[in-house]
Tab-separated table of N, CA, C and O in Angstrom:
chain	number	residue	atom	x	y	z
A	29	MET	N	15.291	-19.721	-32.130
A	29	MET	CA	14.492	-21.220	-32.378
A	29	MET	C	13.833	-21.161	-33.525
A	29	MET	O	13.119	-19.969	-34.223
A	30	SER	N	13.970	-22.115	-34.205
A	30	SER	CA	13.544	-22.374	-35.608
A	30	SER	C	11.900	-22.617	-35.365
A	30	SER	O	11.431	-23.769	-34.037
A	31	GLY	N	11.700	-22.914	-36.090
A	31	GLY	CA	10.157	-23.181	-36.204
A	31	GLY	C	9.584	-24.750	-35.736
A	31	GLY	O	8.769	-25.206	-35.806
A	32	ALA	N	10.959	-25.569	-36.447
A	32	ALA	CA	10.932	-27.096	-36.168
A	32	ALA	C	11.088	-27.393	-34.839
A	32	ALA	O	10.480	-28.394	-34.507
A	33	GLU	N	11.747	-26.318	-33.520
A	33	GLU	CA	11.657	-27.383	-32.204
A	33	GLU	C	10.350	-26.887	-31.442
A	33	GLU	O	9.957	-25.847	-31.928
A	34	SER	N	10.272	-28.107	-30.825
A	34	SER	CA	9.101	-27.581	-29.730
A	34	SER	C	9.407	-27.952	-28.386
A	34	SER	O	10.583	-28.623	-27.726
A	35	PHE	N	9.247	-27.489	-27.567
A	35	PHE	CA	8.879	-27.011	-26.353
A	35	PHE	C	8.080	-27.445	-25.211
A	35	PHE	O	6.908	-27.024	-25.170
A	36	GLU	N	8.202	-28.863	-23.891
A	36	GLU	CA	6.882	-28.639	-23.360
A	36	GLU	C	6.971	-27.160	-21.456
A	36	GLU	O	8.061	-26.881	-21.732
A	37	PRO	N	5.862	-26.911	-21.826
A	37	PRO	CA	6.393	-25.827	-20.842
A	37	PRO	C	7.045	-26.049	-19.590
A	37	PRO	O	6.883	-27.616	-19.222
A	38	ALA	N	8.022	-25.386	-18.332
A	38	ALA	CA	7.992	-25.325	-17.718
A	38	ALA	C	7.332	-26.091	-16.523
A	38	ALA	O	8.030	-26.822	-15.544
A	39	SER	N	6.024	-26.156	-16.815
A	39	SER	CA	5.319	-26.575	-15.567
A	39	SER	C	5.108	-28.426	-15.381
A	39	SER	O	4.278	-28.402	-14.823
A	40	TYR	N	5.195	-28.749	-16.743
A	40	TYR	CA	4.372	-29.331	-17.252
A	40	TYR	C	5.947	-30.912	-16.698
A	40	TYR	O	6.762	-31.045	-17.120
A	41	THR	N	5.442	-32.121	-16.048
A	41	THR	CA	6.070	-32.711	-15.392
A	41	THR	C	5.353	-34.446	-16.052
A	41	THR	O	4.108	-34.860	-15.458
A	42	PRO	N	5.972	-35.191	-17.239
A	42	PRO	CA	5.583	-36.486	-17.263
A	42	PRO	C	4.866	-37.451	-16.035
A	42	PRO	O	5.791	-37.142	-15.035
A	43	LYS	N	4.192	-37.909	-15.967
A	43	LYS	CA	3.446	-38.790	-14.845
A	43	LYS	C	4.340	-39.952	-15.387
A	43	LYS	O	4.064	-40.312	-15.968
A	44	PRO	N	5.253	-40.959	-13.939
A	44	PRO	CA	6.018	-41.973	-14.020
A	44	PRO	C	4.653	-42.923	-14.535
A	44	PRO	O	4.886	-44.028	-14.774
A	45	MET	N	3.544	-42.685	-13.909
A	45	MET	CA	2.113	-43.594	-14.159
A	45	MET	C	0.702	-42.890	-13.893
A	45	MET	O	0.747	-41.794	-13.947
A	46	LEU	N	0.294	-43.551	-14.912
A	46	LEU	CA	-1.239	-42.712	-14.889
A	46	LEU	C	-2.151	-43.515	-14.453
A	46	LEU	O	-2.220	-44.804	-13.890
A	47	LEU	N	-3.305	-42.608	-14.317
A	47	LEU	CA	-4.706	-43.400	-13.248
A	47	LEU	C	-5.799	-42.390	-14.408
A	47	LEU	O	-6.087	-42.020	-14.190
A	48	THR	N	-6.459	-43.576	-14.633
A	48	THR	CA	-7.521	-43.298	-15.778
A	48	THR	C	-8.422	-42.648	-14.856
A	48	THR	O	-8.798	-42.865	-13.562
A	49	ASP	N	-9.694	-42.061	-15.595
A	49	ASP	CA	-10.421	-41.603	-14.995
A	49	ASP	C	-11.527	-42.159	-14.326
A	49	ASP	O	-12.145	-41.719	-13.238
A	50	ASN	N	-11.850	-43.993	-14.907
A	50	ASN	CA	-12.587	-44.592	-14.082
A	50	ASN	C	-11.835	-44.922	-12.751
A	50	ASN	O	-12.577	-44.555	-11.755
A	51	ALA	N	-10.642	-44.729	-12.282
A	51	ALA	CA	-9.958	-45.281	-11.507
A	51	ALA	C	-10.173	-43.961	-10.195
A	51	ALA	O	-10.029	-44.114	-9.273
A	52	GLN	N	-9.763	-42.874	-11.126
A	52	GLN	CA	-9.905	-41.963	-9.813
A	52	GLN	C	-10.906	-41.034	-9.585
A	52	GLN	O	-11.627	-40.992	-8.510
A	53	GLY	N	-11.758	-41.232	-10.284
A	53	GLY	CA	-13.710	-41.508	-10.017
A	53	GLY	C	-13.661	-42.911	-8.829
A	53	GLY	O	-14.443	-42.083	-7.363
A	54	ARG	N	-13.217	-43.780	-8.568
A	54	ARG	CA	-13.371	-44.406	-7.928
A	54	ARG	C	-13.137	-44.435	-6.794
A	54	ARG	O	-13.149	-44.837	-5.414
A	55	LEU	N	-11.915	-43.943	-6.350
A	55	LEU	CA	-10.810	-43.488	-5.646
A	55	LEU	C	-11.772	-42.429	-4.902
A	55	LEU	O	-11.168	-42.450	-3.439
A	56	ARG	N	-11.819	-41.346	-5.502
A	56	ARG	CA	-12.541	-40.946	-4.947
A	56	ARG	C	-13.845	-40.882	-4.501
A	56	ARG	O	-14.108	-40.520	-3.101
A	57	THR	N	-14.964	-41.844	-4.698
A	57	THR	CA	-15.698	-42.089	-3.818
A	57	THR	C	-15.561	-43.420	-3.017
A	57	THR	O	-16.019	-43.336	-1.933
A	58	LEU	N	-14.480	-44.275	-2.926
A	58	LEU	CA	-13.427	-44.427	-1.708
A	58	LEU	C	-13.575	-43.207	-1.167
A	58	LEU	O	-13.465	-43.543	0.338
A	59	ILE	N	-12.360	-42.532	-0.913
A	59	ILE	CA	-12.081	-41.074	0.091
A	59	ILE	C	-13.329	-41.060	0.456
A	59	ILE	O	-13.071	-40.617	1.673
A	60	ALA	N	-14.669	-40.475	-0.051
A	60	ALA	CA	-15.563	-40.045	0.639
A	60	ALA	C	-16.179	-40.542	1.350
A	60	ALA	O	-16.557	-40.356	2.894
A	61	GLU	N	-15.956	-42.578	1.267
A	61	GLU	CA	-16.845	-43.260	1.906
A	61	GLU	C	-16.529	-43.417	3.185
A	61	GLU	O	-16.861	-43.293	4.350
A	62	GLU	N	-15.037	-43.255	3.294
A	62	GLU	CA	-14.290	-43.515	4.349
A	62	GLU	C	-14.359	-42.389	5.080
A	62	GLU	O	-13.545	-42.118	6.214
A	63	GLY	N	-14.207	-41.135	4.778
A	63	GLY	CA	-14.549	-39.453	5.147
A	63	GLY	C	-13.146	-39.074	5.230
A	63	GLY	O	-12.618	-38.690	6.259
A	64	ASN	N	-12.236	-39.858	4.669
A	64	ASN	CA	-10.673	-39.751	4.720
A	64	ASN	C	-9.669	-38.627	3.540
A	64	ASN	O	-9.823	-39.571	2.795
A	65	HIS	N	-9.847	-37.308	3.716
A	65	HIS	CA	-9.017	-37.066	2.118
A	65	HIS	C	-7.735	-37.149	2.319
A	65	HIS	O	-7.092	-36.909	1.158
A	66	ALA	N	-7.110	-37.455	3.335
A	66	ALA	CA	-5.525	-38.050	2.996
A	66	ALA	C	-5.391	-39.625	2.359
A	66	ALA	O	-4.213	-39.624	2.424
A	67	LEU	N	-6.572	-40.205	1.655
A	67	LEU	CA	-6.096	-41.818	1.756
A	67	LEU	C	-5.219	-41.397	0.492
A	67	LEU	O	-6.354	-40.849	-0.770
A	68	LYS	N	-4.641	-42.597	-0.087
A	68	LYS	CA	-4.043	-42.813	-1.348
A	68	LYS	C	-4.196	-43.816	-2.110
A	68	LYS	O	-4.164	-44.776	-1.064
A	69	LEU	N	-4.018	-44.230	-2.762
A	69	LEU	CA	-4.292	-45.305	-3.401
A	69	LEU	C	-2.700	-45.862	-3.577
A	69	LEU	O	-2.088	-45.613	-4.592
A	70	ARG	N	-2.323	-47.124	-3.273
A	70	ARG	CA	-0.930	-47.751	-3.258
A	70	ARG	C	-1.062	-48.733	-3.772
A	70	ARG	O	-1.671	-49.491	-3.686
A	71	VAL	N	0.106	-48.412	-4.292
A	71	VAL	CA	0.056	-49.670	-5.938
A	71	VAL	C	1.174	-50.689	-5.424
A	71	VAL	O	2.174	-49.568	-5.352
A	72	TYR	N	1.682	-51.889	-5.911
A	72	TYR	CA	3.060	-52.284	-5.138
A	72	TYR	C	2.588	-53.591	-5.732
A	72	TYR	O	1.624	-54.252	-6.729
A	73	VAL	N	3.991	-54.617	-5.854
A	73	VAL	CA	4.385	-56.032	-6.836
A	73	VAL	C	4.800	-56.511	-5.406
A	73	VAL	O	5.632	-56.350	-4.865
A	74	THR	N	4.487	-58.250	-5.778
A	74	THR	CA	4.951	-59.317	-4.764
A	74	THR	C	5.688	-60.511	-5.449
A	74	THR	O	4.994	-60.651	-6.840
A	75	GLY	N	6.384	-60.631	-5.891
A	75	GLY	CA	7.056	-62.183	-5.966
A	75	GLY	C	5.083	-63.096	-5.893
A	75	GLY	O	4.445	-63.384	-4.606
A	76	GLY	N	5.218	-63.987	-6.406
A	76	GLY	CA	3.930	-65.087	-6.454
A	76	GLY	C	3.386	-64.805	-7.552
A	76	GLY	O	3.206	-64.125	-8.700
A	77	GLY	N	2.259	-65.156	-7.920
A	77	GLY	CA	1.117	-65.399	-8.608
A	77	GLY	C	1.160	-66.113	-9.852
A	77	GLY	O	2.979	-66.650	-9.866
A	78	CYS	N	0.591	-67.125	-10.819
A	78	CYS	CA	1.045	-67.731	-11.937
A	78	CYS	C	2.470	-67.149	-13.080
A	78	CYS	O	2.614	-67.788	-13.294
A	79	SER	N	2.393	-65.906	-13.179
A	79	SER	CA	3.100	-65.473	-13.682
A	79	SER	C	4.630	-64.690	-13.062
A	79	SER	O	5.515	-64.559	-13.978
A	80	GLY	N	5.135	-65.286	-12.215
A	80	GLY	CA	6.251	-64.723	-11.208
A	80	GLY	C	5.999	-63.769	-10.454
A	80	GLY	O	6.191	-63.950	-9.277
A	81	PHE	N	5.300	-62.882	-11.095
A	81	PHE	CA	4.702	-61.604	-9.958
A	81	PHE	C	3.531	-61.187	-9.574
A	81	PHE	O	2.624	-61.601	-10.519
A	82	GLN	N	3.072	-60.252	-8.774
A	82	GLN	CA	1.807	-60.109	-8.564
A	82	GLN	C	1.355	-58.937	-8.255
A	82	GLN	O	2.210	-58.171	-7.242
A	83	TYR	N	0.284	-57.717	-9.012
A	83	TYR	CA	0.123	-56.913	-8.663
A	83	TYR	C	-0.722	-56.658	-6.904
A	83	TYR	O	-1.325	-57.373	-6.666
A	84	GLY	N	-0.624	-55.772	-6.902
A	84	GLY	CA	-1.655	-55.498	-5.043
A	84	GLY	C	-2.028	-54.089	-4.860
A	84	GLY	O	-1.367	-52.948	-5.530
A	85	PHE	N	-3.131	-53.700	-3.823
A	85	PHE	CA	-3.572	-52.510	-4.306
A	85	PHE	C	-3.993	-51.922	-2.329
A	85	PHE	O	-4.770	-53.542	-1.864
A	86	ASP	N	-3.877	-51.256	-2.294
A	86	ASP	CA	-4.291	-50.955	-0.823
A	86	ASP	C	-4.268	-49.400	-0.525
A	86	ASP	O	-4.414	-48.784	-1.513
A	87	PHE	N	-4.697	-49.038	0.553
A	87	PHE	CA	-4.903	-47.803	0.822
A	87	PHE	C	-4.251	-47.113	1.687
A	87	PHE	O	-3.865	-48.082	3.215
A	88	ALA	N	-3.778	-45.591	1.952
A	88	ALA	CA	-2.487	-45.666	3.084
A	88	ALA	C	-2.763	-43.804	2.757
A	88	ALA	O	-3.523	-43.740	2.438
A	89	ASP	N	-3.032	-43.239	4.326
A	89	ASP	CA	-2.586	-42.305	4.208
A	89	ASP	C	-1.389	-41.473	4.782
A	89	ASP	O	-1.645	-40.148	5.234
A	90	GLU	N	-0.532	-42.217	4.805
A	90	GLU	CA	0.608	-41.378	4.510
A	90	GLU	C	1.523	-42.492	3.906
A	90	GLU	O	1.406	-43.434	3.335
A	91	THR	N	2.601	-41.398	3.105
A	91	THR	CA	3.855	-42.431	2.684
A	91	THR	C	5.389	-42.227	3.750
A	91	THR	O	5.261	-41.097	4.762
A	92	SER	N	6.254	-42.523	3.232
A	92	SER	CA	7.455	-43.299	3.628
A	92	SER	C	7.985	-41.979	2.756
A	92	SER	O	7.992	-41.446	1.289
A	93	ASP	N	9.429	-41.985	3.021
A	93	ASP	CA	10.416	-40.948	2.901
A	93	ASP	C	10.839	-41.770	1.032
A	93	ASP	O	11.118	-40.584	0.016
A	94	ASP	N	10.463	-42.797	1.188
A	94	ASP	CA	11.440	-43.480	-0.546
A	94	ASP	C	10.185	-43.656	-1.694
A	94	ASP	O	10.819	-44.664	-2.294
A	95	ASP	N	8.622	-43.694	-0.797
A	95	ASP	CA	7.700	-43.510	-1.671
A	95	ASP	C	8.122	-42.417	-2.831
A	95	ASP	O	8.105	-41.405	-2.846
A	96	THR	N	7.491	-43.207	-3.969
A	96	THR	CA	7.231	-41.979	-5.067
A	96	THR	C	5.330	-41.837	-4.696
A	96	THR	O	5.133	-42.375	-5.075
A	97	LEU	N	5.225	-40.219	-5.092
A	97	LEU	CA	3.844	-40.184	-5.302
A	97	LEU	C	3.621	-39.545	-6.545
A	97	LEU	O	4.338	-38.392	-6.755
A	98	ILE	N	2.493	-39.634	-6.743
A	98	ILE	CA	2.042	-39.798	-8.020
A	98	ILE	C	0.336	-38.772	-7.661
A	98	ILE	O	-0.590	-39.686	-7.842
A	99	GLU	N	0.531	-37.203	-8.068
A	99	GLU	CA	-0.921	-36.924	-7.746
A	99	GLU	C	-1.684	-36.600	-9.412
A	99	GLU	O	-0.956	-36.482	-10.457
A	100	PHE	N	-2.883	-36.329	-8.973
A	100	PHE	CA	-3.515	-36.098	-10.293
A	100	PHE	C	-5.211	-36.040	-9.674
A	100	PHE	O	-5.804	-36.071	-8.811
A	101	ASP	N	-4.758	-34.132	-9.837
A	101	ASP	CA	-5.642	-33.334	-9.191
A	101	ASP	C	-5.899	-33.112	-7.493
A	101	ASP	O	-4.669	-33.120	-6.789
A	102	ASP	N	-7.518	-33.728	-7.680
A	102	ASP	CA	-7.481	-34.100	-5.881
A	102	ASP	C	-7.112	-35.695	-5.754
A	102	ASP	O	-7.600	-36.112	-4.028
A	103	VAL	N	-6.662	-36.908	-6.050
A	103	VAL	CA	-6.363	-37.884	-5.595
A	103	VAL	C	-5.063	-38.446	-6.431
A	103	VAL	O	-4.055	-37.400	-6.648
A	104	ALA	N	-4.369	-39.444	-5.715
A	104	ALA	CA	-2.868	-39.509	-5.606
A	104	ALA	C	-2.635	-41.047	-5.428
A	104	ALA	O	-3.722	-41.743	-4.580
A	105	MET	N	-1.513	-41.967	-5.971
A	105	MET	CA	-0.818	-42.861	-5.893
A	105	MET	C	0.302	-43.401	-5.613
A	105	MET	O	0.914	-41.825	-5.357
A	106	ILE	N	0.688	-43.616	-4.498
A	106	ILE	CA	1.752	-43.938	-3.846
A	106	ILE	C	2.691	-45.476	-4.522
A	106	ILE	O	1.604	-46.552	-4.486
A	107	VAL	N	4.272	-45.560	-5.027
A	107	VAL	CA	4.355	-46.794	-4.981
A	107	VAL	C	6.023	-46.818	-4.695
A	107	VAL	O	5.926	-45.762	-4.582
A	108	ASP	N	6.083	-48.027	-3.446
A	108	ASP	CA	7.402	-48.475	-3.202
A	108	ASP	C	8.523	-48.085	-4.132
A	108	ASP	O	8.522	-48.714	-5.729
A	109	PRO	N	10.260	-48.126	-4.287
A	109	PRO	CA	10.999	-47.748	-4.430
A	109	PRO	C	10.897	-49.868	-5.456
A	109	PRO	O	12.009	-49.340	-6.730
A	110	LEU	N	10.740	-50.747	-4.581
A	110	LEU	CA	11.176	-51.612	-5.617
A	110	LEU	C	9.918	-51.948	-6.171
A	110	LEU	O	10.040	-52.562	-7.707
A	111	SER	N	8.560	-51.563	-6.717
A	111	SER	CA	7.563	-51.561	-7.346
A	111	SER	C	7.989	-50.999	-8.128
A	111	SER	O	7.177	-51.164	-9.353
A	112	TYR	N	8.638	-49.666	-8.329
A	112	TYR	CA	8.229	-48.698	-9.331
A	112	TYR	C	8.973	-48.861	-10.340
A	112	TYR	O	8.308	-48.856	-11.620
A	113	GLN	N	10.635	-49.206	-10.350
A	113	GLN	CA	10.778	-50.687	-11.503
A	113	GLN	C	10.039	-51.420	-12.142
A	113	GLN	O	10.257	-50.954	-13.756
A	114	TYR	N	9.272	-52.091	-11.804
A	114	TYR	CA	8.178	-52.480	-12.460
A	114	TYR	C	6.748	-51.797	-13.086
A	114	TYR	O	5.740	-52.406	-13.896
A	115	LEU	N	6.551	-51.031	-12.939
A	115	LEU	CA	5.493	-50.395	-12.696
A	115	LEU	C	5.404	-49.021	-13.610
A	115	LEU	O	4.853	-48.573	-14.256
A	116	VAL	N	7.077	-48.599	-14.111
A	116	VAL	CA	6.800	-47.297	-14.890
A	116	VAL	C	5.962	-47.690	-15.926
A	116	VAL	O	6.285	-48.383	-16.984
A	117	GLY	N	5.475	-46.797	-16.262
A	117	GLY	CA	4.868	-46.781	-17.607
A	117	GLY	C	3.454	-47.224	-17.909
A	117	GLY	O	2.906	-47.301	-19.091
A	118	SER	N	3.092	-47.429	-16.713
A	118	SER	CA	1.634	-48.772	-16.594
A	118	SER	C	0.700	-47.325	-16.596
A	118	SER	O	0.415	-46.429	-15.581
A	119	THR	N	-0.683	-48.069	-16.780
A	119	THR	CA	-1.917	-47.579	-16.379
A	119	THR	C	-2.572	-48.229	-15.555
A	119	THR	O	-2.944	-49.384	-15.553
A	120	VAL	N	-3.058	-47.445	-14.396
A	120	VAL	CA	-3.972	-48.121	-13.352
A	120	VAL	C	-5.156	-47.817	-13.784
A	120	VAL	O	-5.657	-46.856	-13.794
A	121	ASP	N	-6.352	-48.450	-13.805
A	121	ASP	CA	-7.612	-47.994	-14.258
A	121	ASP	C	-8.485	-49.349	-12.984
A	121	ASP	O	-8.549	-50.019	-12.583
A	122	PHE	N	-9.708	-48.860	-12.998
A	122	PHE	CA	-10.956	-49.537	-12.367
A	122	PHE	C	-11.957	-49.881	-13.470
A	122	PHE	O	-12.194	-49.503	-14.315
A	123	GLU	N	-12.550	-51.159	-13.188
A	123	GLU	CA	-13.329	-52.025	-13.855
A	123	GLU	C	-14.222	-52.566	-13.371
A	123	GLU	O	-13.690	-52.976	-12.584
A	124	GLU	N	-15.665	-53.054	-14.233
A	124	GLU	CA	-16.272	-53.389	-13.567
A	124	GLU	C	-17.059	-54.843	-14.478
A	124	GLU	O	-17.629	-53.749	-15.965
A	125	GLY	N	-17.460	-55.819	-14.066
A	125	GLY	CA	-18.091	-56.740	-14.941
A	125	GLY	C	-17.725	-58.052	-14.414
A	125	GLY	O	-17.739	-57.909	-13.327
A	126	LEU	N	-17.832	-59.002	-15.017
A	126	LEU	CA	-17.956	-60.447	-14.650
A	126	LEU	C	-17.451	-60.907	-13.923
A	126	LEU	O	-17.954	-61.446	-12.536
A	127	ALA	N	-15.537	-60.500	-13.524
A	127	ALA	CA	-15.007	-60.744	-12.491
A	127	ALA	C	-15.165	-59.772	-11.234
A	127	ALA	O	-14.399	-59.595	-10.449
A	128	GLY	N	-16.435	-58.888	-11.424
A	128	GLY	CA	-15.853	-58.449	-10.361
A	128	GLY	C	-15.992	-56.413	-10.420
A	128	GLY	O	-15.259	-56.276	-11.703
A	129	ALA	N	-15.644	-56.088	-9.681
A	129	ALA	CA	-15.525	-54.772	-9.409
A	129	ALA	C	-13.787	-54.766	-9.162
A	129	ALA	O	-13.225	-55.143	-7.518
A	130	ARG	N	-12.999	-53.984	-9.980
A	130	ARG	CA	-11.472	-53.979	-9.169
A	130	ARG	C	-10.439	-53.474	-10.010
A	130	ARG	O	-10.887	-52.794	-11.205
A	131	PHE	N	-9.517	-52.775	-9.346
A	131	PHE	CA	-8.694	-51.858	-10.093
A	131	PHE	C	-7.472	-53.011	-10.780
A	131	PHE	O	-7.475	-54.188	-10.093
A	132	VAL	N	-7.136	-52.451	-11.653
A	132	VAL	CA	-6.577	-53.621	-12.737
A	132	VAL	C	-4.547	-52.458	-13.239
A	132	VAL	O	-5.074	-51.148	-13.150
A	133	ILE	N	-4.068	-53.017	-13.524
A	133	ILE	CA	-2.951	-52.495	-14.330
A	133	ILE	C	-2.964	-52.666	-15.722
A	133	ILE	O	-2.530	-54.191	-15.977
A	134	LYS	N	-2.325	-51.976	-16.746
A	134	LYS	CA	-2.240	-52.317	-17.630
A	134	LYS	C	-0.090	-51.649	-18.033
A	134	LYS	O	0.165	-50.869	-18.188
A	135	ASN	N	0.048	-53.160	-18.252
A	135	ASN	CA	1.798	-52.908	-18.218
A	135	ASN	C	2.663	-53.236	-18.763
A	135	ASN	O	2.649	-53.903	-19.525
A	136	PRO	N	2.815	-51.889	-20.032
A	136	PRO	CA	3.923	-52.517	-20.923
A	136	PRO	C	4.820	-52.702	-20.639
A	136	PRO	O	5.609	-53.301	-21.600
A	137	ASN	N	5.631	-53.222	-19.465
A	137	ASN	CA	6.678	-53.489	-19.046
A	137	ASN	C	6.718	-54.949	-18.985
A	137	ASN	O	7.450	-56.410	-18.628
A	138	ALA	N	4.919	-55.694	-19.143
A	138	ALA	CA	5.220	-57.373	-18.824
A	138	ALA	C	5.075	-58.124	-20.031
A	138	ALA	O	4.487	-57.614	-20.784
A	139	THR	N	5.895	-58.970	-20.263
A	139	THR	CA	6.537	-59.747	-20.853
A	139	THR	C	4.939	-60.903	-21.261
A	139	THR	O	5.077	-61.736	-22.244
A	140	THR	N	4.593	-61.428	-20.095
A	140	THR	CA	3.624	-62.631	-20.199
A	140	THR	C	2.620	-61.946	-19.171
A	140	THR	O	3.379	-61.343	-17.797
A	141	THR	N	1.720	-62.151	-18.901
A	141	THR	CA	0.298	-61.833	-18.107
A	141	THR	C	-0.383	-63.243	-17.738
A	141	THR	O	-0.636	-63.658	-18.591
A	142	CYS	N	-1.065	-63.493	-16.552
A	142	CYS	CA	-1.789	-64.998	-16.018
A	142	CYS	C	-3.624	-64.112	-16.966
A	142	CYS	O	-3.228	-63.170	-17.701
A	143	GLY	N	-4.207	-64.765	-16.764
A	143	GLY	CA	-5.485	-64.986	-17.778
A	143	GLY	C	-6.612	-63.885	-17.492
A	143	GLY	O	-6.896	-62.889	-17.342
A	144	CYS	N	-6.661	-63.676	-15.403
A	144	CYS	CA	-7.025	-62.501	-14.427
A	144	CYS	C	-6.632	-61.548	-14.961
A	144	CYS	O	-7.235	-60.289	-14.332
A	145	GLY	N	-4.628	-61.262	-14.947
A	145	GLY	CA	-3.890	-60.109	-15.426
A	145	GLY	C	-4.074	-59.532	-13.651
A	145	GLY	O	-3.621	-58.181	-13.765
A	146	SER	N	-3.761	-60.395	-13.170
A	146	SER	CA	-3.609	-60.289	-11.938
A	146	SER	C	-2.609	-60.237	-11.028
A	146	SER	O	-1.234	-60.003	-10.454
A	147	SER	N	-0.950	-61.116	-12.041
A	147	SER	CA	0.215	-61.151	-12.074
A	147	SER	C	0.697	-61.100	-13.048
A	147	SER	O	0.338	-61.607	-14.621
A	148	PHE	N	2.292	-60.838	-13.342
A	148	PHE	CA	3.023	-60.340	-14.857
A	148	PHE	C	3.892	-61.290	-14.568
A	148	PHE	O	4.535	-61.715	-13.741
A	149	MET	N	4.730	-61.245	-15.883
A	149	MET	CA	6.629	-61.447	-15.515
A	149	MET	C	7.142	-60.417	-16.733
A	149	MET	O	6.756	-59.790	-17.860
A	150	VAL	N	8.387	-60.037	-16.220
A	150	VAL	CA	8.841	-59.220	-17.072
A	150	VAL	C	10.247	-59.641	-17.970
A	150	VAL	O	10.711	-60.990	-17.566
């Protein structure tokens, strides 16, 4: 192998989506409040919203066979196969501000987003 070649360790698998430290912390807090360590953040896309598609968030303690499970240490996200194609490469964050406290998505696939950031177009 020449010095110019590099490789990732065999144990490294890139995540199809990211969950920021803020989002992971909020998820840990919600799990502790519910007392259910099996809870995961379900992230999905539905039709509607002012830009065509709308982001949604829910909590689930079970996954379907066709769901994608993305784990981050002791917390995880679930994405259904239809939503996955629109969300791959996205980052889920949690922010608190004038609009309230909420999970938000930074989606590199979105060509247009609405002012509040809850809907998008590809």
